[in-house]
Amino acid sequence: MSTDYNYDEQGQFFPYFILTVTGLVTLPLTYSLLTPSEDLENTAPRIESDFKPKHADLIEGQKRKQRRRERRLKRITTVVLGYLLMGWMIYLIMVTARTIPKIWDPYNILGLSRSADEKSIRSHWRRLTLKYHPDKARVDPALNETVEVINDRYVELSKAYKALTDEDVRNNYIQYGHPDGKQSFSIGIALPKFIITDGNGKYVLLVYGLLLGVLLPYIVGKWWYGTQRVTKEKVLIASAGKLFKEYTEDMSEGGVIAALSTGEEYQEVLKGQKADTGLGKLENRLSAEGVNGSMAAGFTMKDKEKLESLDGGLRRKVLALLWAYLGRVELDDATLNDEKYEVAPIALALNEAFTAICLAYGNIIPITFSYRTSQNLIQAMAPGSSPLLQLPYITSSIAQAIEGGNTKTHLTVQEFMRIPDERRRKLAVGSSLLSDSQYRAAVAVAKQLPVFSVEKAFFKVTGERYITPGSLVQFVVKARMIPPGTVNVPAVNELDLEDIDPDEDDLDALLGRKTPKNEKVKAADGEDLDFSSEDKSVQPPLAFAPYFARDHSPRWHVYLSDSKVGRMAVQPFVFTTFDKPLFDEEGNPTFNMQTLKMQFGAPPQAGQYTFVMHLICDSYVGIDTKTEVTLNVEEMAKAVEMQDEDEISEPEEDSIAGQMTALKTGGLAGPPPKRKARKPVQEESSEDESDTEGDEDDASETDTNTDTDEE
């Protein structure tokens, strides 16, 4: 038996092979391109406003440039080429004639039905012999017959006859499918034969060498070194190293901005001569006189000295552009204005990496300034500027007029909106101030800002009534979104301030990933409101940041600090979505109580620990909240003793003790006596009140009942 290799000369099979391989690559890439992005910035609603800043065309141009970068042109090109190749293969499959493999069948060769018996087979064979025997048959030139054709045909007929009548030949046919026994083994290769013939083999080897020896290692290496070049905050390792060197414990907000100018990412924006072009004009604009005698950029003399101390080049221009962006300085140069809007998103990405460095050190001052820098970058506001600049049409001079000229403190948007409308309108509308339509636009935006009011903050341990050393503590924040200027705010429903422990089988809720399935809240009218864990997370509107050349979804950071030593106590937890709707279908606030939770390990020693809770939004200035909270950690023995006292109950009716009790009380019928309500356990401290009490449901509230102060 020999082995034959048959190549696909007619192109019947190799199109199927190439179509399959191409489809395995093209179809998943198509799915990834067509699947909507799950990034928060692509799915969140927007604050309604028609306001357009002065250079709206440049800002929109930067957004379009970023979208082009995110289109993944290489992937799109690969998909297009893949579909072209697949279309070609489908065309070949449709136009190529099929060659059906012939199966050796003695009945078909003899022209007999399979029901023929041996007698009819022999009779039919004799008739065929008279017709096709080489001695009887004549060569017919009209049919292009030759002697060899006649002989081969008779041999084939003889084999078919013997396969049906001769025992040995029949056994070969039954066992091997052919009267001659085992045939040669044929392997079909779904490739055209010309690939390895006529001297083409060397080119095939060359292609294999390029694919496996060059292209594959290049792709893997590019992916590997690409992941090693950036941190988890998506900034270059080299930039992170420079930011690390810039860190100091006593740095100011200006120092944070100066640190952000060290990033390597700016080299893509300011290539070649761009690093020095227009630097002199830029610095002159920054030093010009601004509002109330300050410099136009809004930086201090120390910040100006830092800028001038840098050698001319990339970093100096980047720092100047950042200050021009933060101060909203008009540069009277389209290129410089475009560059200042382009460097701001890069600085924000670098600031995320710098915040991570600050958190690693744990000092509160740099952490606070880093978060404030994020707010300033998104809102295009210099450090110390009035929060009113976040509203459309309000400039530094208008904000100063509203605040009263020489006031040393600024009005927050909340304070501005708490002023009665008539008086507020007199402050903001007038000559050199806002027009009536501009005032209405500013107020409309203010009423859509997501300002959270913390109603309660407390510590608890799931399933326990007391916090013991080393236990896993949950810090629960109950807050409502109350936009500035909102009137007729409903009173807090006390039931909303409870935190129901999830069921034991509700793993997602136990891990804090979803709302507990058993969470039910009563509305003011007594109707049950059910916000189950199956509800989708609710996103707040995108940050209203008309000067920032990116869409940004607000993020809230909650962390605990120790004010006595000025250090971080519990690392921040970041919240980007909420479990209940913030606005109804008409755009009005729902005042739903939102629950924010973070987990950490309790201190190893019993005692009373006072922290400062910070709730910081990275997108808006002046809406942050901080409040003192107290964590009471009980001694293990004391907690066990109090737990045992709480768990004393009447014996069950179906137990022996229960039966004895029933006999003593005069009968077996009826329910067991009701348990008396437990009295709340109160601390002896006159300053702090503990929330620890024995509720009859699963609500476990431990330790703090806090009053909140807004910065």
mmCIF file with all atom_site columns, C-alpha atoms in Angstrom, residues 369-492:
data_model
loop_
_atom_site.group_PDB
_atom_site.id
_atom_site.type_symbol
_atom_site.label_atom_id
_atom_site.label_alt_id
_atom_site.label_comp_id
_atom_site.label_asym_id
_atom_site.label_entity_id
_atom_site.label_seq_id
_atom_site.pdbx_PDB_ins_code
_atom_site.Cartn_x
_atom_site.Cartn_y
_atom_site.Cartn_z
_atom_site.occupancy
_atom_site.B_iso_or_equiv
_atom_site.pdbx_formal_charge
_atom_site.auth_seq_id
_atom_site.auth_comp_id
_atom_site.auth_asym_id
_atom_site.auth_atom_id
_atom_site.pdbx_PDB_model_num
ATOM 1   C CA . PHE A 1 369 ? -4.347  69.516 46.599 1.00 0.00 ? 369 PHE A CA 1
ATOM 2   C CA . SER A 1 370 ? -4.158  66.705 44.064 1.00 0.00 ? 370 SER A CA 1
ATOM 3   C CA . TYR A 1 371 ? -7.937  66.243 44.154 1.00 0.00 ? 371 TYR A CA 1
ATOM 4   C CA . ARG A 1 372 ? -8.447  70.014 43.896 1.00 0.00 ? 372 ARG A CA 1
ATOM 5   C CA . THR A 1 373 ? -6.134  70.125 40.889 1.00 0.00 ? 373 THR A CA 1
ATOM 6   C CA . SER A 1 374 ? -8.374  67.564 39.177 1.00 0.00 ? 374 SER A CA 1
ATOM 7   C CA . GLN A 1 375 ? -11.361 69.839 39.803 1.00 0.00 ? 375 GLN A CA 1
ATOM 8   C CA . ASN A 1 376 ? -9.460  72.873 38.503 1.00 0.00 ? 376 ASN A CA 1
ATOM 9   C CA . LEU A 1 377 ? -8.324  71.095 35.339 1.00 0.00 ? 377 LEU A CA 1
ATOM 10  C CA . ILE A 1 378 ? -11.814 69.891 34.461 1.00 0.00 ? 378 ILE A CA 1
ATOM 11  C CA . GLN A 1 379 ? -13.388 73.291 35.130 1.00 0.00 ? 379 GLN A CA 1
ATOM 12  C CA . ALA A 1 380 ? -10.494 75.390 33.711 1.00 0.00 ? 380 ALA A CA 1
ATOM 13  C CA . MET A 1 381 ? -10.121 77.372 36.945 1.00 0.00 ? 381 MET A CA 1
ATOM 14  C CA . ALA A 1 382 ? -6.950  78.624 38.599 1.00 0.00 ? 382 ALA A CA 1
ATOM 15  C CA . PRO A 1 383 ? -6.407  77.630 42.253 1.00 0.00 ? 383 PRO A CA 1
ATOM 16  C CA . GLY A 1 384 ? -8.371  79.869 44.583 1.00 0.00 ? 384 GLY A CA 1
ATOM 17  C CA . SER A 1 385 ? -10.809 81.033 41.906 1.00 0.00 ? 385 SER A CA 1
ATOM 18  C CA . SER A 1 386 ? -14.469 81.601 42.598 1.00 0.00 ? 386 SER A CA 1
ATOM 19  C CA . PRO A 1 387 ? -16.628 78.452 42.254 1.00 0.00 ? 387 PRO A CA 1
ATOM 20  C CA . LEU A 1 388 ? -19.121 80.609 40.351 1.00 0.00 ? 388 LEU A CA 1
ATOM 21  C CA . LEU A 1 389 ? -16.807 80.360 37.316 1.00 0.00 ? 389 LEU A CA 1
ATOM 22  C CA . GLN A 1 390 ? -18.236 76.872 36.792 1.00 0.00 ? 390 GLN A CA 1
ATOM 23  C CA . LEU A 1 391 ? -21.490 78.430 35.610 1.00 0.00 ? 391 LEU A CA 1
ATOM 24  C CA . PRO A 1 392 ? -21.885 79.576 31.989 1.00 0.00 ? 392 PRO A CA 1
ATOM 25  C CA . TYR A 1 393 ? -21.167 83.217 31.057 1.00 0.00 ? 393 TYR A CA 1
ATOM 26  C CA . ILE A 1 394 ? -19.733 84.072 34.490 1.00 0.00 ? 394 ILE A CA 1
ATOM 27  C CA . THR A 1 395 ? -16.221 85.526 34.286 1.00 0.00 ? 395 THR A CA 1
ATOM 28  C CA . SER A 1 396 ? -13.802 86.518 37.037 1.00 0.00 ? 396 SER A CA 1
ATOM 29  C CA . SER A 1 397 ? -14.966 90.132 36.984 1.00 0.00 ? 397 SER A CA 1
ATOM 30  C CA . ILE A 1 398 ? -18.641 89.142 37.136 1.00 0.00 ? 398 ILE A CA 1
ATOM 31  C CA . ALA A 1 399 ? -17.955 86.674 39.968 1.00 0.00 ? 399 ALA A CA 1
ATOM 32  C CA . GLN A 1 400 ? -16.123 89.412 41.870 1.00 0.00 ? 400 GLN A CA 1
ATOM 33  C CA . ALA A 1 401 ? -19.061 91.807 41.424 1.00 0.00 ? 401 ALA A CA 1
ATOM 34  C CA . ILE A 1 402 ? -21.532 89.183 42.657 1.00 0.00 ? 402 ILE A CA 1
ATOM 35  C CA . GLU A 1 403 ? -19.392 88.369 45.692 1.00 0.00 ? 403 GLU A CA 1
ATOM 36  C CA . GLY A 1 404 ? -19.033 92.007 46.698 1.00 0.00 ? 404 GLY A CA 1
ATOM 37  C CA . GLY A 1 405 ? -15.694 93.167 45.371 1.00 0.00 ? 405 GLY A CA 1
ATOM 38  C CA . ASN A 1 406 ? -13.160 92.942 48.200 1.00 0.00 ? 406 ASN A CA 1
ATOM 39  C CA . THR A 1 407 ? -14.520 89.845 49.934 1.00 0.00 ? 407 THR A CA 1
ATOM 40  C CA . LYS A 1 408 ? -11.790 87.383 50.924 1.00 0.00 ? 408 LYS A CA 1
ATOM 41  C CA . THR A 1 409 ? -14.011 84.343 50.678 1.00 0.00 ? 409 THR A CA 1
ATOM 42  C CA . HIS A 1 410 ? -15.797 83.085 47.602 1.00 0.00 ? 410 HIS A CA 1
ATOM 43  C CA . LEU A 1 411 ? -19.412 82.074 47.249 1.00 0.00 ? 411 LEU A CA 1
ATOM 44  C CA . THR A 1 412 ? -20.027 78.451 46.402 1.00 0.00 ? 412 THR A CA 1
ATOM 45  C CA . VAL A 1 413 ? -22.677 77.638 43.834 1.00 0.00 ? 413 VAL A CA 1
ATOM 46  C CA . GLN A 1 414 ? -24.897 76.344 46.657 1.00 0.00 ? 414 GLN A CA 1
ATOM 47  C CA . GLU A 1 415 ? -24.590 79.623 48.583 1.00 0.00 ? 415 GLU A CA 1
ATOM 48  C CA . PHE A 1 416 ? -25.251 81.630 45.433 1.00 0.00 ? 416 PHE A CA 1
ATOM 49  C CA . MET A 1 417 ? -28.416 79.651 44.739 1.00 0.00 ? 417 MET A CA 1
ATOM 50  C CA . ARG A 1 418 ? -29.619 80.031 48.345 1.00 0.00 ? 418 ARG A CA 1
ATOM 51  C CA . ILE A 1 419 ? -29.833 83.803 47.839 1.00 0.00 ? 419 ILE A CA 1
ATOM 52  C CA . PRO A 1 420 ? -33.451 84.803 47.103 1.00 0.00 ? 420 PRO A CA 1
ATOM 53  C CA . ASP A 1 421 ? -34.019 85.032 43.363 1.00 0.00 ? 421 ASP A CA 1
ATOM 54  C CA . GLU A 1 422 ? -34.860 88.731 43.337 1.00 0.00 ? 422 GLU A CA 1
ATOM 55  C CA . ARG A 1 423 ? -31.705 89.692 45.194 1.00 0.00 ? 423 ARG A CA 1
ATOM 56  C CA . ARG A 1 424 ? -29.613 87.205 43.238 1.00 0.00 ? 424 ARG A CA 1
ATOM 57  C CA . ARG A 1 425 ? -30.827 88.668 39.978 1.00 0.00 ? 425 ARG A CA 1
ATOM 58  C CA . LYS A 1 426 ? -29.883 92.177 41.116 1.00 0.00 ? 426 LYS A CA 1
ATOM 59  C CA . LEU A 1 427 ? -26.352 90.974 41.917 1.00 0.00 ? 427 LEU A CA 1
ATOM 60  C CA . ALA A 1 428 ? -25.821 89.147 38.627 1.00 0.00 ? 428 ALA A CA 1
ATOM 61  C CA . VAL A 1 429 ? -27.809 91.051 35.981 1.00 0.00 ? 429 VAL A CA 1
ATOM 62  C CA . GLY A 1 430 ? -26.867 94.498 34.760 1.00 0.00 ? 430 GLY A CA 1
ATOM 63  C CA . SER A 1 431 ? -24.422 96.547 32.762 1.00 0.00 ? 431 SER A CA 1
ATOM 64  C CA . SER A 1 432 ? -21.055 94.750 32.420 1.00 0.00 ? 432 SER A CA 1
ATOM 65  C CA . LEU A 1 433 ? -22.714 91.776 34.113 1.00 0.00 ? 433 LEU A CA 1
ATOM 66  C CA . LEU A 1 434 ? -25.033 89.075 32.810 1.00 0.00 ? 434 LEU A CA 1
ATOM 67  C CA . SER A 1 435 ? -27.964 89.638 30.540 1.00 0.00 ? 435 SER A CA 1
ATOM 68  C CA . ASP A 1 436 ? -31.320 88.221 31.538 1.00 0.00 ? 436 ASP A CA 1
ATOM 69  C CA . SER A 1 437 ? -30.988 85.222 29.191 1.00 0.00 ? 437 SER A CA 1
ATOM 70  C CA . GLN A 1 438 ? -27.435 84.542 30.360 1.00 0.00 ? 438 GLN A CA 1
ATOM 71  C CA . TYR A 1 439 ? -28.586 84.666 33.969 1.00 0.00 ? 439 TYR A CA 1
ATOM 72  C CA . ARG A 1 440 ? -31.318 82.121 33.252 1.00 0.00 ? 440 ARG A CA 1
ATOM 73  C CA . ALA A 1 441 ? -28.799 79.832 31.526 1.00 0.00 ? 441 ALA A CA 1
ATOM 74  C CA . ALA A 1 442 ? -26.416 80.043 34.510 1.00 0.00 ? 442 ALA A CA 1
ATOM 75  C CA . VAL A 1 443 ? -29.190 79.275 37.002 1.00 0.00 ? 443 VAL A CA 1
ATOM 76  C CA . ALA A 1 444 ? -30.447 76.374 34.841 1.00 0.00 ? 444 ALA A CA 1
ATOM 77  C CA . VAL A 1 445 ? -27.012 74.732 34.905 1.00 0.00 ? 445 VAL A CA 1
ATOM 78  C CA . ALA A 1 446 ? -26.621 75.325 38.650 1.00 0.00 ? 446 ALA A CA 1
ATOM 79  C CA . LYS A 1 447 ? -29.898 73.488 39.272 1.00 0.00 ? 447 LYS A CA 1
ATOM 80  C CA . GLN A 1 448 ? -28.518 70.399 37.500 1.00 0.00 ? 448 GLN A CA 1
ATOM 81  C CA . LEU A 1 449 ? -25.214 70.058 39.364 1.00 0.00 ? 449 LEU A CA 1
ATOM 82  C CA . PRO A 1 450 ? -24.974 66.779 41.338 1.00 0.00 ? 450 PRO A CA 1
ATOM 83  C CA . VAL A 1 451 ? -24.449 68.052 44.885 1.00 0.00 ? 451 VAL A CA 1
ATOM 84  C CA . PHE A 1 452 ? -24.752 65.363 47.562 1.00 0.00 ? 452 PHE A CA 1
ATOM 85  C CA . SER A 1 453 ? -25.998 66.070 51.057 1.00 0.00 ? 453 SER A CA 1
ATOM 86  C CA . VAL A 1 454 ? -24.747 63.513 53.577 1.00 0.00 ? 454 VAL A CA 1
ATOM 87  C CA . GLU A 1 455 ? -27.635 62.637 55.891 1.00 0.00 ? 455 GLU A CA 1
ATOM 88  C CA . LYS A 1 456 ? -25.912 59.976 57.980 1.00 0.00 ? 456 LYS A CA 1
ATOM 89  C CA . ALA A 1 457 ? -22.578 58.188 58.212 1.00 0.00 ? 457 ALA A CA 1
ATOM 90  C CA . PHE A 1 458 ? -21.902 55.240 60.487 1.00 0.00 ? 458 PHE A CA 1
ATOM 91  C CA . PHE A 1 459 ? -19.843 52.096 60.990 1.00 0.00 ? 459 PHE A CA 1
ATOM 92  C CA . LYS A 1 460 ? -21.168 48.534 61.158 1.00 0.00 ? 460 LYS A CA 1
ATOM 93  C CA . VAL A 1 461 ? -20.170 44.898 60.914 1.00 0.00 ? 461 VAL A CA 1
ATOM 94  C CA . THR A 1 462 ? -22.459 42.768 58.767 1.00 0.00 ? 462 THR A CA 1
ATOM 95  C CA . GLY A 1 463 ? -24.488 40.387 60.891 1.00 0.00 ? 463 GLY A CA 1
ATOM 96  C CA . GLU A 1 464 ? -23.115 41.737 64.178 1.00 0.00 ? 464 GLU A CA 1
ATOM 97  C CA . ARG A 1 465 ? -24.329 44.348 66.660 1.00 0.00 ? 465 ARG A CA 1
ATOM 98  C CA . TYR A 1 466 ? -20.932 45.375 67.923 1.00 0.00 ? 466 TYR A CA 1
ATOM 99  C CA . ILE A 1 467 ? -17.556 46.128 66.399 1.00 0.00 ? 467 ILE A CA 1
ATOM 100 C CA . THR A 1 468 ? -14.658 44.163 67.845 1.00 0.00 ? 468 THR A CA 1
ATOM 101 C CA . PRO A 1 469 ? -10.899 44.479 67.243 1.00 0.00 ? 469 PRO A CA 1
ATOM 102 C CA . GLY A 1 470 ? -9.791  43.179 63.845 1.00 0.00 ? 470 GLY A CA 1
ATOM 103 C CA . SER A 1 471 ? -13.324 42.701 62.456 1.00 0.00 ? 471 SER A CA 1
ATOM 104 C CA . LEU A 1 472 ? -14.253 43.661 58.894 1.00 0.00 ? 472 LEU A CA 1
ATOM 105 C CA . VAL A 1 473 ? -15.951 47.039 59.253 1.00 0.00 ? 473 VAL A CA 1
ATOM 106 C CA . GLN A 1 474 ? -18.290 48.654 56.754 1.00 0.00 ? 474 GLN A CA 1
ATOM 107 C CA . PHE A 1 475 ? -18.434 52.435 56.635 1.00 0.00 ? 475 PHE A CA 1
ATOM 108 C CA . VAL A 1 476 ? -21.872 53.393 55.328 1.00 0.00 ? 476 VAL A CA 1
ATOM 109 C CA . VAL A 1 477 ? -22.704 56.833 53.959 1.00 0.00 ? 477 VAL A CA 1
ATOM 110 C CA . LYS A 1 478 ? -26.337 57.757 53.375 1.00 0.00 ? 478 LYS A CA 1
ATOM 111 C CA . ALA A 1 479 ? -26.662 60.775 51.080 1.00 0.00 ? 479 ALA A CA 1
ATOM 112 C CA . ARG A 1 480 ? -29.209 62.466 48.817 1.00 0.00 ? 480 ARG A CA 1
ATOM 113 C CA . MET A 1 481 ? -28.512 64.445 45.681 1.00 0.00 ? 481 MET A CA 1
ATOM 114 C CA . ILE A 1 482 ? -29.981 67.918 46.205 1.00 0.00 ? 482 ILE A CA 1
ATOM 115 C CA . PRO A 1 483 ? -29.036 70.281 43.353 1.00 0.00 ? 483 PRO A CA 1
ATOM 116 C CA . PRO A 1 484 ? -28.364 73.921 44.289 1.00 0.00 ? 484 PRO A CA 1
ATOM 117 C CA . GLY A 1 485 ? -31.476 76.064 44.347 1.00 0.00 ? 485 GLY A CA 1
ATOM 118 C CA . THR A 1 486 ? -33.848 73.152 44.903 1.00 0.00 ? 486 THR A CA 1
ATOM 119 C CA . VAL A 1 487 ? -36.965 74.093 46.869 1.00 0.00 ? 487 VAL A CA 1
ATOM 120 C CA . ASN A 1 488 ? -39.481 71.954 48.705 1.00 0.00 ? 488 ASN A CA 1
ATOM 121 C CA . VAL A 1 489 ? -36.953 69.280 49.582 1.00 0.00 ? 489 VAL A CA 1
ATOM 122 C CA . PRO A 1 490 ? -38.842 66.414 51.278 1.00 0.00 ? 490 PRO A CA 1
ATOM 123 C CA . ALA A 1 491 ? -37.930 65.409 54.803 1.00 0.00 ? 491 ALA A CA 1
ATOM 124 C CA . VAL A 1 492 ? -35.671 62.427 55.307 1.00 0.00 ? 492 VAL A CA 1
#
